[in-house]
Amino acid sequence: MSVERLTLGVQKKGRLADGGFELLKRAGVKLAYGRDQLLRRAENLPLDLMLIRDDDIPSFVATGACDYGIVGENVLHEAKHRSARLSGLEVVLKLGFARCRLKLAAAKDGNIRTIDDLNGRTVATSYPGLTQAYLRERGVEAEMVEMGGSVEVAPKVGVADAICDLVSTGATLEANGLFAFETVFESEAVLIRRSERAEDPVEDTAQLLVQRFEGVIASRQTKYILLNAPTDRIEEVRAVLPGTDAPTVAPVVGREDVVAVHAVCTEEVFWSTLERLKAVGARSILVMPIEKMMA
Ligand code: ATP
Ligand code: ZN
């Protein structure tokens, strides 16, 4: 019996593509070489990637052209505001990359300082649905000027009074003499699918993929710590280790006064953590990345 292949919509090129391909690689997906511009076949799983623009991913998933998709929450929510047909999409998993914020911004030397100043004004944005809804909920009526890109130039050239655009570092705003005064939406990449899935022939593959993605996400933060500690200070060392419940304590050959401690830390390990470990007597401290995890 042939297994039904799962089609996953992924951005063809851009920030989501970079993070998405990295995630798939770490999840053990091996892509076959192919000339097809639209479909890339996985050689070790019943999975095909459909390479499209990120803005098209919600409708491709909603119509069933793709079973699942990787898209920014910003694009997903904007799509839901625009079309009732897309309201049946759900987030299966947050993927922890392509983090950004949708922010309202205006000229530093202008007279817009808060969202109330936007009443009766124009706002240039690629996200009119999200922006309008946010402002209306707060009793502000502004006119949306939809732009496909280069939104940051709008105030300078007189296209709009303010903008609502994606920001990560703020360098683009700065370079254009703008300042952000309100965050409308916080976004990251998510895995989506239709919420109504009657009989799902790709269920098994989907579950396997989700489990592997979860493993990759968990292992990004998680570290493996190895150290030697004075036998009588084990409890103090343990108290300093971030996010571990049961470290392994093993004897060190030829040393009664020292034990080896191995622990999986689910929280970030900072330099200050190492300094605190050293202060309570730990030595030969090693912090290692974890490549794969499964509970
Ligand atoms: P296309 O429409 O051709 O697929 P795009 O220009 O929309 O490409 P990107 O600029 O790669 O594509 O943005 C894709 C997504 O990445 C955005 O919708 C958003 O979720 C996220 N993103 C955008 N800007 C940033 C940023 N500065 N930092 C991190 N993530 C971002
Ligand atoms: Zn796009």
Coordinates of C-alpha atoms and ligand atoms in Angstrom, one line a residue:
M1 CA 0.0 0.0 0.0
S2 CA 1.4 3.4 -0.9
V3 CA 1.5 6.0 1.8
E4 CA -0.2 9.3 1.1
R5 CA 2.5 12.1 1.0
L6 CA 2.1 15.2 3.2
T7 CA 2.5 18.5 1.4
L8 CA 4.0 21.3 3.5
G9 CA 3.9 24.8 2.3
V10 CA 7.2 26.7 2.9
Q11 CA 8.3 30.1 1.7
K12 CA 10.4 29.8 -1.4
K13 CA 13.0 32.5 -0.4
G14 CA 13.3 34.8 2.6
R15 CA 13.5 34.7 6.4
L16 CA 10.8 32.0 6.8
A17 CA 12.6 29.9 4.2
D18 CA 15.9 30.2 6.0
G19 CA 14.5 29.2 9.4
G20 CA 12.1 26.6 7.9
F21 CA 14.8 24.7 5.9
E22 CA 17.1 24.8 9.0
L23 CA 14.3 23.3 11.1
L24 CA 13.5 20.6 8.5
K25 CA 17.2 19.7 8.3
R26 CA 17.5 19.4 12.0
A27 CA 14.4 17.3 12.1
G28 CA 16.2 14.9 9.8
V29 CA 14.3 15.7 6.6
K30 CA 16.6 15.0 3.6
L31 CA 15.5 16.7 0.4
A32 CA 16.0 15.0 -2.9
Y33 CA 17.6 17.1 -5.7
G34 CA 15.1 18.1 -8.3
R35 CA 14.5 20.7 -11.0
D36 CA 11.0 21.4 -10.0
Q37 CA 10.6 25.0 -8.9
L38 CA 7.4 24.3 -7.0
L39 CA 7.8 20.9 -5.3
R40 CA 10.8 19.5 -3.4
R41 CA 10.5 15.8 -2.5
A42 CA 11.9 14.5 0.8
E43 CA 13.8 11.2 0.1
N44 CA 13.4 9.7 3.6
L45 CA 9.8 10.6 4.6
P46 CA 6.5 10.7 2.8
L47 CA 6.8 14.5 2.6
D48 CA 6.8 17.1 -0.2
L49 CA 7.6 20.8 0.3
M50 CA 5.7 23.3 -1.8
L51 CA 7.8 26.4 -2.3
I52 CA 5.6 29.5 -2.5
R53 CA 5.4 33.1 -1.3
D54 CA 4.7 33.3 2.4
D55 CA 1.6 35.5 1.7
D56 CA 0.1 32.6 -0.3
I57 CA 0.6 29.9 2.4
P58 CA -2.6 30.5 4.3
S59 CA -4.9 30.1 1.3
F60 CA -2.9 27.2 0.0
V61 CA -3.5 25.4 3.3
A62 CA -7.1 26.5 3.5
T63 CA -7.9 25.2 0.1
G64 CA -6.1 21.9 0.7
A65 CA -3.3 22.5 -1.9
C66 CA -1.0 22.0 1.1
D67 CA -1.8 19.9 4.2
Y68 CA 0.4 22.0 6.5
G69 CA 2.3 25.3 6.2
I70 CA 5.1 27.3 7.9
V71 CA 4.1 30.9 8.0
G72 CA 4.6 34.0 10.2
E73 CA 1.7 34.6 12.7
N74 CA 1.5 38.2 11.2
V75 CA 0.7 36.8 7.8
L76 CA -1.7 34.2 9.2
H77 CA -3.7 36.8 11.2
E78 CA -3.8 39.3 8.4
A79 CA -5.2 36.6 6.1
K80 CA -7.9 35.8 8.7
H81 CA -8.9 39.5 8.8
R82 CA -9.2 39.5 5.1
S83 CA -11.1 36.4 4.3
A84 CA -13.7 34.4 6.3
R85 CA -12.6 31.3 4.3
L86 CA -9.3 31.4 6.2
S87 CA -10.8 31.5 9.7
G88 CA -10.7 27.7 9.7
L89 CA -6.9 27.6 10.0
E90 CA -5.2 26.7 13.2
V91 CA -1.8 26.9 14.7
V92 CA -0.4 23.5 15.5
L93 CA 3.0 24.6 16.9
K94 CA 4.9 27.8 17.5
L95 CA 8.3 27.4 15.9
G96 CA 10.5 30.0 17.7
F97 CA 12.1 31.7 14.8
A98 CA 11.4 34.7 12.5
R99 CA 10.4 36.6 15.6
C100 CA 9.4 40.2 14.9
R101 CA 7.0 42.9 16.0
L102 CA 4.4 44.8 14.0
K103 CA 4.8 48.4 15.2
L104 CA 3.2 51.8 14.6
A105 CA 5.8 54.5 13.9
A106 CA 5.8 58.1 12.9
A107 CA 8.3 60.9 12.1
K108 CA 10.5 61.8 15.0
D109 CA 10.0 65.5 14.3
G110 CA 6.3 65.3 13.6
N111 CA 3.2 65.7 15.9
I112 CA 2.2 62.0 16.2
R113 CA 3.1 60.7 19.6
T114 CA 0.5 58.2 20.7
I115 CA -2.3 56.1 18.9
D116 CA -4.9 58.7 19.8
D117 CA -3.0 61.1 17.5
L118 CA -3.9 58.8 14.6
N119 CA -7.6 59.7 14.7
G120 CA -8.5 61.0 11.2
R121 CA -5.0 60.3 9.9
T122 CA -3.5 57.8 7.4
V123 CA -1.4 54.8 8.1
A124 CA 0.7 53.0 5.5
T125 CA 1.0 49.3 6.0
S126 CA 1.2 45.8 4.4
Y127 CA -1.1 44.7 7.3
P128 CA -4.2 46.8 7.0
G129 CA -6.5 44.1 8.6
L130 CA -4.4 43.7 11.7
T131 CA -3.7 47.4 12.1
Q132 CA -7.2 48.6 11.5
A133 CA -8.6 46.0 14.0
Y134 CA -6.1 47.0 16.6
L135 CA -6.9 50.7 16.3
R136 CA -10.7 50.2 16.2
E137 CA -10.5 48.2 19.4
R138 CA -9.0 51.2 21.0
G139 CA -11.5 53.6 19.6
V140 CA -9.2 55.1 17.0
E141 CA -10.4 55.7 13.4
A142 CA -7.6 56.0 10.9
E143 CA -7.5 55.3 7.1
M144 CA -5.3 52.5 6.0
V145 CA -3.0 53.0 2.9
E146 CA -2.0 49.5 1.8
M147 CA 1.6 49.1 0.5
G148 CA 3.4 46.0 -0.6
G149 CA 6.8 47.0 0.6
S150 CA 9.1 49.9 1.5
V151 CA 6.5 51.1 3.9
E152 CA 9.1 53.1 5.8
V153 CA 9.4 55.7 3.1
A154 CA 5.7 56.6 3.2
P155 CA 5.8 59.5 5.7
K156 CA 8.8 61.1 4.0
V157 CA 7.2 61.1 0.6
G158 CA 3.8 62.2 1.9
V159 CA 1.9 59.0 1.2
A160 CA 0.7 58.6 4.8
D161 CA 1.0 60.3 8.2
A162 CA 2.3 57.2 10.0
I163 CA 3.3 53.6 9.3
C164 CA 2.6 50.2 10.8
D165 CA 5.5 47.8 9.8
L166 CA 7.5 44.8 11.0
V167 CA 10.4 45.7 13.1
S168 CA 13.2 43.5 14.6
T169 CA 16.2 45.8 15.5
G170 CA 14.7 49.2 14.7
A171 CA 17.6 50.1 12.4
T172 CA 15.3 50.7 9.4
L173 CA 13.0 53.0 11.4
E174 CA 16.1 54.9 12.6
A175 CA 17.5 55.3 9.2
N176 CA 14.3 56.9 8.0
G177 CA 13.9 59.3 10.9
L178 CA 11.0 57.4 12.4
F179 CA 10.3 56.2 16.0
A180 CA 8.0 53.4 17.1
F181 CA 5.3 54.3 19.6
E182 CA 3.1 51.2 19.9
T183 CA 3.4 47.4 19.3
V184 CA 0.4 46.1 17.4
F185 CA 1.4 42.4 17.2
E186 CA 4.2 40.1 18.2
S187 CA 5.0 37.4 15.7
E188 CA 7.0 34.2 15.2
A189 CA 6.9 31.4 12.6
V190 CA 4.1 28.8 13.2
L191 CA 3.1 25.5 11.8
I192 CA -0.5 25.7 10.5
R193 CA -3.2 23.4 9.2
R194 CA -7.0 23.4 8.6
S195 CA -8.9 22.8 11.8
E196 CA -11.5 20.7 10.1
R197 CA -9.7 17.6 9.0
A198 CA -12.2 14.8 8.6
E199 CA -10.3 11.7 7.7
D200 CA -6.6 12.5 7.6
P201 CA -4.5 10.3 5.4
V202 CA -1.3 12.2 6.4
E203 CA -1.9 12.1 10.1
D204 CA 0.9 9.7 10.9
T205 CA 3.5 11.7 9.0
A206 CA 2.1 14.9 10.6
Q207 CA 2.5 13.5 14.1
L208 CA 6.0 12.4 13.4
L209 CA 7.0 15.8 12.0
V210 CA 5.4 17.7 14.9
Q211 CA 7.2 15.4 17.4
R212 CA 10.5 16.0 15.7
F213 CA 9.9 19.8 15.5
E214 CA 9.2 19.8 19.2
G215 CA 12.4 18.0 19.8
V216 CA 14.4 20.5 17.8
I217 CA 12.8 23.4 19.5
A218 CA 13.4 22.0 23.0
S219 CA 17.0 21.2 22.2
R220 CA 17.7 24.7 21.0
Q221 CA 17.7 26.0 24.5
T222 CA 18.7 22.9 26.4
K223 CA 22.3 22.2 27.3
Y224 CA 24.2 19.3 28.7
I225 CA 26.4 20.2 31.7
L226 CA 29.3 18.2 33.0
L227 CA 31.3 19.2 36.0
N228 CA 33.3 17.9 39.0
A229 CA 32.0 19.0 42.4
P230 CA 33.2 18.5 46.0
T231 CA 31.2 15.6 47.4
D232 CA 30.0 17.6 50.4
R233 CA 28.8 20.6 48.2
I234 CA 26.6 18.6 45.8
E235 CA 23.4 20.3 47.1
E236 CA 24.7 23.8 46.6
V237 CA 25.8 22.9 43.0
R238 CA 22.4 21.4 42.3
A239 CA 20.7 24.6 43.5
V240 CA 22.6 26.6 40.9
L241 CA 22.0 24.4 37.9
P242 CA 19.1 26.0 35.9
G243 CA 16.1 23.9 35.0
T244 CA 17.3 20.5 36.1
D245 CA 15.5 18.1 38.4
A246 CA 17.6 15.0 38.5
P247 CA 21.3 15.3 37.7
T248 CA 23.4 12.2 37.6
V249 CA 26.1 12.0 40.2
A250 CA 28.9 9.5 39.4
P251 CA 32.2 8.7 41.3
V252 CA 35.5 10.0 40.0
V253 CA 38.2 7.3 40.0
G254 CA 40.7 7.7 42.8
R255 CA 38.9 10.6 44.4
E256 CA 36.7 10.3 47.5
D257 CA 36.2 14.0 47.9
V258 CA 35.0 14.7 44.3
V259 CA 32.1 13.5 42.2
A260 CA 31.2 14.0 38.6
V261 CA 27.8 15.7 37.9
H262 CA 25.9 15.4 34.6
A263 CA 22.8 17.4 34.0
V264 CA 20.4 18.4 31.3
C265 CA 19.5 22.1 31.7
T266 CA 16.3 23.2 30.1
E267 CA 17.0 26.9 30.7
E268 CA 19.7 29.1 29.2
V269 CA 23.1 28.6 30.8
F270 CA 24.8 32.0 31.1
W271 CA 28.4 32.9 32.0
S272 CA 27.1 34.0 35.4
T273 CA 25.7 30.5 35.9
L274 CA 29.2 29.1 35.4
E275 CA 30.7 31.7 37.8
R276 CA 28.2 30.7 40.5
L277 CA 29.0 27.0 39.9
K278 CA 32.6 27.8 40.4
A279 CA 32.0 29.8 43.5
V280 CA 30.3 26.8 45.1
G281 CA 33.3 24.6 44.3
A282 CA 32.5 23.1 40.9
R283 CA 35.5 22.6 38.5
S284 CA 36.1 21.4 35.0
I285 CA 32.8 22.7 33.9
L286 CA 31.7 21.8 30.3
V287 CA 28.5 23.1 28.7
M288 CA 27.5 21.3 25.5
P289 CA 24.7 21.7 23.0
I290 CA 22.2 18.9 22.6
E291 CA 21.6 17.8 19.1
K292 CA 18.4 15.8 19.5
M293 CA 15.8 15.2 22.2
M294 CA 12.8 12.9 22.7
A295 CA 10.9 12.7 25.9
Ligands
ATP1 P1 7.8 36.7 0.0 O1 6.5 37.4 0.1 O2 8.5 36.9 -1.3 O3 7.7 35.3 0.4 P2 8.6 38.6 2.1 O4 9.3 39.8 1.6 O5 7.2 38.7 2.7 O6 8.8 37.4 1.0 P3 10.5 38.1 4.4 O7 11.0 39.5 4.5 O8 11.4 37.0 4.4 O9 9.5 37.8 3.2 O10 9.5 38.0 5.7 C1 8.8 36.8 5.9 C2 8.3 36.8 7.3 O11 9.4 36.8 8.2 C3 7.5 37.9 7.7 O12 6.1 37.8 7.4 C4 7.6 37.9 9.2 O13 6.8 36.9 9.8 C5 9.1 37.5 9.4 N1 9.9 38.7 9.5 C6 9.8 39.8 8.8 N2 10.7 40.7 9.1 C7 11.5 40.2 10.1 C8 12.6 40.6 10.8 N3 13.1 41.8 10.7 N4 13.1 39.7 11.7 C9 12.6 38.5 11.9 N5 11.5 38.1 11.2 C10 10.9 38.9 10.3
ZN2 ZN 5.5 38.1 1.8

